[in-house]
GROMACS .gro file of C-alpha atoms in nm:
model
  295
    1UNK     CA    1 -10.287   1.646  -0.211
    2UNK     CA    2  -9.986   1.488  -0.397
    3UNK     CA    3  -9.906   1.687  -0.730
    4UNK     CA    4  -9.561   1.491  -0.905
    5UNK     CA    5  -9.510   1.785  -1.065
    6UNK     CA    6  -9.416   2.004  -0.770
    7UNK     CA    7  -9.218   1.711  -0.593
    8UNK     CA    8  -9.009   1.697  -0.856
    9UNK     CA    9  -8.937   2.076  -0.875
   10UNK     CA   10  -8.883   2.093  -0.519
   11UNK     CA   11  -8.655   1.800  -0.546
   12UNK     CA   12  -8.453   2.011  -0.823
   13UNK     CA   13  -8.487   2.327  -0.603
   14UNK     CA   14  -8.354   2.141  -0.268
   15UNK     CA   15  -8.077   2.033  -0.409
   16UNK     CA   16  -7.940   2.373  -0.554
   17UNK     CA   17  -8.026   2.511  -0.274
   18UNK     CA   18  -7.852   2.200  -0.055
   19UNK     CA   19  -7.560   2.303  -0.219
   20UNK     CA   20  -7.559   2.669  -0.226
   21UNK     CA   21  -7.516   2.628   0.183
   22UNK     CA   22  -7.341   2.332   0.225
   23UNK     CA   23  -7.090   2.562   0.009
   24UNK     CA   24  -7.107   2.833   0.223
   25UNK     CA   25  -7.053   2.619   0.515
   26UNK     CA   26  -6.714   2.458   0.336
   27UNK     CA   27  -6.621   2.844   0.272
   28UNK     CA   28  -6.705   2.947   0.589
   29UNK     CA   29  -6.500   2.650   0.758
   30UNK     CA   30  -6.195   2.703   0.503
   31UNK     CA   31  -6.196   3.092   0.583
   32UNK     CA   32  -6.238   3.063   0.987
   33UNK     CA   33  -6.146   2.714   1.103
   34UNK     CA   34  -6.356   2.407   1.164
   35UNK     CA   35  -6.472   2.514   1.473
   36UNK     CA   36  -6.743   2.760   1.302
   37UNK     CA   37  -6.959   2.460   1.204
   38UNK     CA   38  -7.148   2.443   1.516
   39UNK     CA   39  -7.210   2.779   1.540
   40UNK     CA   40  -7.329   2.806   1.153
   41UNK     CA   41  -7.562   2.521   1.163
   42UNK     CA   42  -7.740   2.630   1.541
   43UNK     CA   43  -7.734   3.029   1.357
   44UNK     CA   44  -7.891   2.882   1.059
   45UNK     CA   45  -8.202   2.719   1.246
   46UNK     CA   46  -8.214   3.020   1.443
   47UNK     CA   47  -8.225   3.257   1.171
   48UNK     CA   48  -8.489   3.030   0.981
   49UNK     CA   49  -8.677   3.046   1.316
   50UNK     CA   50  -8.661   3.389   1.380
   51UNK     CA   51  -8.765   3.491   1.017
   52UNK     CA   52  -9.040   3.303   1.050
   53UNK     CA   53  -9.202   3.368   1.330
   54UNK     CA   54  -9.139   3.739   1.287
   55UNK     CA   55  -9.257   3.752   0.932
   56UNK     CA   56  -9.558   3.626   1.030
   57UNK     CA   57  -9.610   3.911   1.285
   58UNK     CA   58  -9.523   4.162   1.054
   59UNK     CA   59  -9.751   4.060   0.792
   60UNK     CA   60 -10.035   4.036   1.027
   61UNK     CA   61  -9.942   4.398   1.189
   62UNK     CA   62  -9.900   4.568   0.862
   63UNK     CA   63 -10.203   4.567   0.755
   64UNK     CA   64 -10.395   4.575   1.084
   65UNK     CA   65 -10.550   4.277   1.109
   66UNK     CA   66 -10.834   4.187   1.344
   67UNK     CA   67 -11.067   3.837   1.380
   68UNK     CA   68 -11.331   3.800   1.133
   69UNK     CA   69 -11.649   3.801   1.328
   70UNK     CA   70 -11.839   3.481   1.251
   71UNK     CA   71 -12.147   3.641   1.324
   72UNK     CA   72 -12.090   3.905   1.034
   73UNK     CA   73 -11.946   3.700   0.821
   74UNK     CA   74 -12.095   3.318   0.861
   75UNK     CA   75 -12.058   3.223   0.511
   76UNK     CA   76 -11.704   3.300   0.489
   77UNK     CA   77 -11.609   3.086   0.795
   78UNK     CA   78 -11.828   2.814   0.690
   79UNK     CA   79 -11.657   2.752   0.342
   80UNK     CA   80 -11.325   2.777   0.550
   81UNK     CA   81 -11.434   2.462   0.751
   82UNK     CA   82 -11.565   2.293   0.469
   83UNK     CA   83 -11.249   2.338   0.269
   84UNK     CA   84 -11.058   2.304   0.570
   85UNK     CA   85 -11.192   1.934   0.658
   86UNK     CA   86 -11.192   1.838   0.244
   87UNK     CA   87 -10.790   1.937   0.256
   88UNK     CA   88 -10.684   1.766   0.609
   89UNK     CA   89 -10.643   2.068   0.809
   90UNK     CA   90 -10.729   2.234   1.089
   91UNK     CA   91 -10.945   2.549   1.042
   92UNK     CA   92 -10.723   2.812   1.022
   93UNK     CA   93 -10.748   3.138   1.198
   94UNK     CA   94 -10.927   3.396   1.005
   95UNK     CA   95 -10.884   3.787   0.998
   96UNK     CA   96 -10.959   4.035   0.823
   97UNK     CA   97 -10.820   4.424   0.710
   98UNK     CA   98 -10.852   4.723   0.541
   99UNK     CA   99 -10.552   4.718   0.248
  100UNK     CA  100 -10.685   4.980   0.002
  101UNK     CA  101 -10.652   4.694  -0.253
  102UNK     CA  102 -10.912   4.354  -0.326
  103UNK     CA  103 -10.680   4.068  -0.189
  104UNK     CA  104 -10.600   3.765   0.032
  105UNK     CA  105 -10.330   3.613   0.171
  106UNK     CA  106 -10.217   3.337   0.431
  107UNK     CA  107  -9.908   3.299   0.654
  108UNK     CA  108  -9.845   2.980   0.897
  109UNK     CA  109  -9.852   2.636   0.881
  110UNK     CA  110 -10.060   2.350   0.918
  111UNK     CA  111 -10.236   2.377   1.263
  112UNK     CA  112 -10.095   2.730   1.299
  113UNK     CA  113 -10.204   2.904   0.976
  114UNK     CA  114 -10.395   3.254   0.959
  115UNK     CA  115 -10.578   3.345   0.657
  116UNK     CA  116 -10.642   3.733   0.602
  117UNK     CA  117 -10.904   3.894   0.391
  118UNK     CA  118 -10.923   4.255   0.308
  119UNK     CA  119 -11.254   4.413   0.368
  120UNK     CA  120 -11.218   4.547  -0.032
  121UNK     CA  121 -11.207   4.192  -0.110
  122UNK     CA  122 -11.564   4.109   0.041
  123UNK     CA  123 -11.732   4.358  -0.097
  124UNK     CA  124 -11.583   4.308  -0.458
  125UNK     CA  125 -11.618   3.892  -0.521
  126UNK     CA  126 -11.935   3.701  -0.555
  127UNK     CA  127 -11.963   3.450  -0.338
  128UNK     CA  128 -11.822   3.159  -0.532
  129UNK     CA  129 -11.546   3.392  -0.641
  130UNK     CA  130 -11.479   3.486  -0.279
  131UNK     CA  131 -11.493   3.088  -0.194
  132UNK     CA  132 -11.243   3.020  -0.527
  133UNK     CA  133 -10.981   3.297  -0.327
  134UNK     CA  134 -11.056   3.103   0.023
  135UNK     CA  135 -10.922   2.812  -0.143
  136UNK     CA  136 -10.643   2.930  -0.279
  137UNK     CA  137 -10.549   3.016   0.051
  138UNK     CA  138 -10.626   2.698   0.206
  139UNK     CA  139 -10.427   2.508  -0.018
  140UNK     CA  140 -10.134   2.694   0.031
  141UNK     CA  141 -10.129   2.644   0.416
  142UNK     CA  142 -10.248   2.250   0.315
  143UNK     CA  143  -9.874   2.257   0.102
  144UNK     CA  144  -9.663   2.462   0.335
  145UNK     CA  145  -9.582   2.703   0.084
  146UNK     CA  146  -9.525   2.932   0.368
  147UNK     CA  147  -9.270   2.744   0.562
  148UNK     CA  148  -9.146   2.640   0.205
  149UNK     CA  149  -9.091   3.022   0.109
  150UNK     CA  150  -8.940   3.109   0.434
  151UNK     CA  151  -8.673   2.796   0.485
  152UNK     CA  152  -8.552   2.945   0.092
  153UNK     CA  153  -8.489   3.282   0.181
  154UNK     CA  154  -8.316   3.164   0.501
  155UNK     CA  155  -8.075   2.978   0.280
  156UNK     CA  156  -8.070   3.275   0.080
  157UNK     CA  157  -7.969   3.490   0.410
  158UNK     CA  158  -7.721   3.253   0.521
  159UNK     CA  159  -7.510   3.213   0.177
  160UNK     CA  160  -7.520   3.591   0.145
  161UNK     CA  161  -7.395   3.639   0.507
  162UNK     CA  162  -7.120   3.408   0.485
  163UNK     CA  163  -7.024   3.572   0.159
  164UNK     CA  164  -6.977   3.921   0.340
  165UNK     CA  165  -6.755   3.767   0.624
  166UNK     CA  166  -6.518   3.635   0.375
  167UNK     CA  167  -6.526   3.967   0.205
  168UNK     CA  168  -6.456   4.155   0.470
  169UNK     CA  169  -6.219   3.895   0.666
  170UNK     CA  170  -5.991   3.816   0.352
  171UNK     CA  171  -5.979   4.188   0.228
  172UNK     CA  172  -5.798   4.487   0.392
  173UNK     CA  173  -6.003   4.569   0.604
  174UNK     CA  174  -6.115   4.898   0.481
  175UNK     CA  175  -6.409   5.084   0.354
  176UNK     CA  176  -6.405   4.946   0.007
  177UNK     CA  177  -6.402   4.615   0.106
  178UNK     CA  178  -6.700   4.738   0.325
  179UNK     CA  179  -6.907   4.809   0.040
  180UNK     CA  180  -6.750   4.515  -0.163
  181UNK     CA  181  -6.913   4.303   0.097
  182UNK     CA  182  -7.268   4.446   0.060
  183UNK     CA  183  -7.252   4.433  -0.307
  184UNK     CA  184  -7.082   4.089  -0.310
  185UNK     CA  185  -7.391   4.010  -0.033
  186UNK     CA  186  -7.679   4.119  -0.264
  187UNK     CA  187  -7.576   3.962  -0.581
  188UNK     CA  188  -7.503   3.594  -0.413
  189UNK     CA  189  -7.837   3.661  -0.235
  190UNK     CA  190  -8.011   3.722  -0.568
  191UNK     CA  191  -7.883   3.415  -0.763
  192UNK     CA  192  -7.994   3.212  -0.460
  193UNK     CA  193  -8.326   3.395  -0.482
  194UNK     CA  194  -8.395   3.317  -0.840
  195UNK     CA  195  -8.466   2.976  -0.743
  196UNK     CA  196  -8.648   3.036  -0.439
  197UNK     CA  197  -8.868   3.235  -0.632
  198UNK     CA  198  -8.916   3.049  -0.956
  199UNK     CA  199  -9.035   2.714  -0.701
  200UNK     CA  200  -9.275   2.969  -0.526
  201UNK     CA  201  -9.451   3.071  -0.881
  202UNK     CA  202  -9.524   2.745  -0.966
  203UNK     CA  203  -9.662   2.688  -0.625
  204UNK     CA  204  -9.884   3.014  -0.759
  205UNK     CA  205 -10.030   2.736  -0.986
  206UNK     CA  206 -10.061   2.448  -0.759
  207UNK     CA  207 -10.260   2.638  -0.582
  208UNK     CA  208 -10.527   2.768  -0.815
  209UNK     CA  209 -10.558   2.375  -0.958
  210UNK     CA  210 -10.621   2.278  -0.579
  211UNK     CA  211 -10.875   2.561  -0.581
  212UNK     CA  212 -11.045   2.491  -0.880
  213UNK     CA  213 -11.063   2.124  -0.733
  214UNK     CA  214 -11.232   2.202  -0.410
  215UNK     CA  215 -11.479   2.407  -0.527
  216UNK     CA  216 -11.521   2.219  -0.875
  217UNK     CA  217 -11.419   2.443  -1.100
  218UNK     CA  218 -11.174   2.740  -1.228
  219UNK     CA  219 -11.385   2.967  -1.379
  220UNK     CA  220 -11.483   3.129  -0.982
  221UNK     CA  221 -11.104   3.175  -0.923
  222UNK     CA  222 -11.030   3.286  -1.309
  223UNK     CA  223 -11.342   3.568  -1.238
  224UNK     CA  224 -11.220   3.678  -0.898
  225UNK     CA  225 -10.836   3.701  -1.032
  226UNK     CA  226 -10.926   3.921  -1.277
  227UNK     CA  227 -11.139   4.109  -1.044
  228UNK     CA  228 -10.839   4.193  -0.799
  229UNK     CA  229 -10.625   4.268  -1.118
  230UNK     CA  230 -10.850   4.510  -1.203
  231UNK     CA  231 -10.931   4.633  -0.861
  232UNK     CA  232 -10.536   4.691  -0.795
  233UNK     CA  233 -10.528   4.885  -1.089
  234UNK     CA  234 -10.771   5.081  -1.006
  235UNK     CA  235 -10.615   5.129  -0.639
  236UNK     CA  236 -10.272   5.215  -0.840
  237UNK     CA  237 -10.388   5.480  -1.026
  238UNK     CA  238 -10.602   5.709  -0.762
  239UNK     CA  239 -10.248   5.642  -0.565
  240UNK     CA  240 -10.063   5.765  -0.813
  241UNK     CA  241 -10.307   6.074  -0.878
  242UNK     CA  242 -10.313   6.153  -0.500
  243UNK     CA  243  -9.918   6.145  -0.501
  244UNK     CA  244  -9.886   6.366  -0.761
  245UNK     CA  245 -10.146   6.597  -0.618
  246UNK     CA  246 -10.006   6.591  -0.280
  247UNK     CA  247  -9.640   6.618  -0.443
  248UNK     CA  248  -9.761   6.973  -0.553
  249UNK     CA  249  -9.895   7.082  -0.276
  250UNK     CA  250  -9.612   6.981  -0.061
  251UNK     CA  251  -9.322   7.089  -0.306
  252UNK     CA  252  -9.262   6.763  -0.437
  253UNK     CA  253  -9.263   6.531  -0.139
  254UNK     CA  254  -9.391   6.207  -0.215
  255UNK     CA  255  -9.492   5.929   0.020
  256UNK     CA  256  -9.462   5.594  -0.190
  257UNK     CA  257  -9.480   5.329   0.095
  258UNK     CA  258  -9.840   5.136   0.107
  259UNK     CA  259  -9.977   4.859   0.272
  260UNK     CA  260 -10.030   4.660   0.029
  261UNK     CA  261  -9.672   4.671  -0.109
  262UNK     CA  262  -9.568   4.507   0.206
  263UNK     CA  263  -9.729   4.211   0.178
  264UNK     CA  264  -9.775   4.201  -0.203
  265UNK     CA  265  -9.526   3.892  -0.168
  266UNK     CA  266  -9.779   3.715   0.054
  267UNK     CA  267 -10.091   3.785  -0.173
  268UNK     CA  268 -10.303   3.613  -0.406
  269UNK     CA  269 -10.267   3.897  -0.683
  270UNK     CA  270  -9.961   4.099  -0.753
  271UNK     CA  271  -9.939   4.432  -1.007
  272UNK     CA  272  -9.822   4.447  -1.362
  273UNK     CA  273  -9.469   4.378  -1.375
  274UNK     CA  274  -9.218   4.412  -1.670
  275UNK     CA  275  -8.981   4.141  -1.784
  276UNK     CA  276  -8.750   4.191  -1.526
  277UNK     CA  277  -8.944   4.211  -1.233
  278UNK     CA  278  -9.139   3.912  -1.347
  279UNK     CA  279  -8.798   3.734  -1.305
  280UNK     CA  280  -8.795   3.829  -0.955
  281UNK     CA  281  -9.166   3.867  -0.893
  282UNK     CA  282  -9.336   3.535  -0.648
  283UNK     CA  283  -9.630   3.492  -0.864
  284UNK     CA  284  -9.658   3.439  -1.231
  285UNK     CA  285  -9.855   3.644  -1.509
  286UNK     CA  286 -10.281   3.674  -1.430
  287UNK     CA  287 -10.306   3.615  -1.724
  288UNK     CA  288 -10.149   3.304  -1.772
  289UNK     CA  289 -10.292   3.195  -1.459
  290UNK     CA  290 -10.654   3.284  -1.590
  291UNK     CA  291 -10.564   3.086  -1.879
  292UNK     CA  292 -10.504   2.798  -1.676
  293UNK     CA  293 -10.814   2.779  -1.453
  294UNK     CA  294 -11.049   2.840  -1.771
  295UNK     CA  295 -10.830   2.563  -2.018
   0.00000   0.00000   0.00000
């Protein structure tokens, strides 16, 4: 699937984010000595590595997910093949998992991806709607979005750690400069992040107009989007009523954590944001989105 528009932002994106670590490379080589070039570039496939292949893990664990039987669920794993062979990959591995939310999501790469369903999910879509999400899916492990979203924050790790060491190594060596690091760490991370994360929501859209293309057209996808918004709403609000009943009955203890927070990154629907976390957020507006896939 060749989409100009996307090379072209990823070209943009590369760059900035070429030079975000070659410059923390030059830093890092100005503030220790030449001889920490080795070391930074082997660390820096490591750490891409290592995120990766644990991320993956953790998504998978956090929600519990197990194999989708194809004997329960035939139809599902036959639109995954079909889809599968129309995009050039290999089948991925499908699971599936009880989130408390309708949603989807995929993690790997081509040969190696794993798309998860939650169990909410199946019972909620229609079964074109449900084959619109599959899709979606698909195509991102067809465009290594994955791998794409990964090797950013990487870059994003590595410029931020090299920013603390030269905190910390050209400072005093004391407690402020401890916490100078960590804030210095955070805000170099973020800037790189911005990028990483505007590239990822237009992926959001690359996506859905892959989606609407294998299955022939948007209004499936546009129907089971707002479905999931809808659904997640839903899910947010009896949270939010059970938290503030259990916060009574326990004196005010709160337990905010959920599932579906922890991979809400990986997912094919996200919750109402405001301005600023729409900034930051890796998928764009459902609404806009919905607009899109029905235009």
């Amino acid at each position: 699937m060749r989409h100009p528009g996307l090379t072209v932002r990823m070209a943009v994106v590369g760059a900035i984010l070429a030079a975000f670590y070659l410059v923390a490379v030059a830093v890092a080589m100005v503030t220790f000595g030449e001889g920490v070039l080795p070391v930074a570039v082997v660390g820096s496939v490591l750490l891409v590595g290592v995120q990766y292949k644990v991320g993956k893990w953790m998504a998978l664990r956090s929600v519990g997910a197990e194999d989708l039987s194809e004997e329960q669920y035939p139809h599902v794993h036959r639109m995954v093949e079909e889809h599968s062979g129309e995009m050039g990959i290999p089948k991925p591995d499908l699971k599936i998992a009880r989130m408390g939310v309708p949603n989807a999501f995929a993690v790997g790469r081509k040969g190696a991806g794993v798309v998860v369903v939650s169990e909410e999910l199946v019972q909620l879509l229609d079964r074109d709607e449900l084959e619109g999400v599959l899709a979606h899916e698909l195509a991102h492990v067809a465009n290594r979005d994955v791998v794409t979203m990964q090797l950013g924050q990487g870059i994003a790790s590595i410029v931020a750690i090299v920013a603390q060491y030269v905190v910390l190594f050209t400072g005093d060596s004391d407690i402020a400069d401890f916490f100078l690091a960590i804030v210095v760490g955070n805000l170099v991370q973020f800037v790189v992040m911005i990028f990483v994360l505007a590239i990822s929501r237009y992926r959001e859209f690359v996506a859905d107009a892959d989606a609407e293309r294998a299955i022939g057209s948007g209004d499936p996808l546009a129907r089971a989007l707002e479905k999931i918004h809808r659904g997640n709403q839903q899910a947010g609000e009896s949270g939010r009523n059970a938290r503030r009943g259990r916060g009574r009955a326990r004196g005010g203890r709160r337990r905010d954590a959920t599932v579906d927070q922890q991979v809400s990154a990986l997912c094919i629907s996200s919750p109402d944001r405001g301005f600023l976390q729409r900034i930051v957020s890796t998928h764009p507006p459902m609404e806009e989105r919905v607009r899109r896939l029905r235009s």
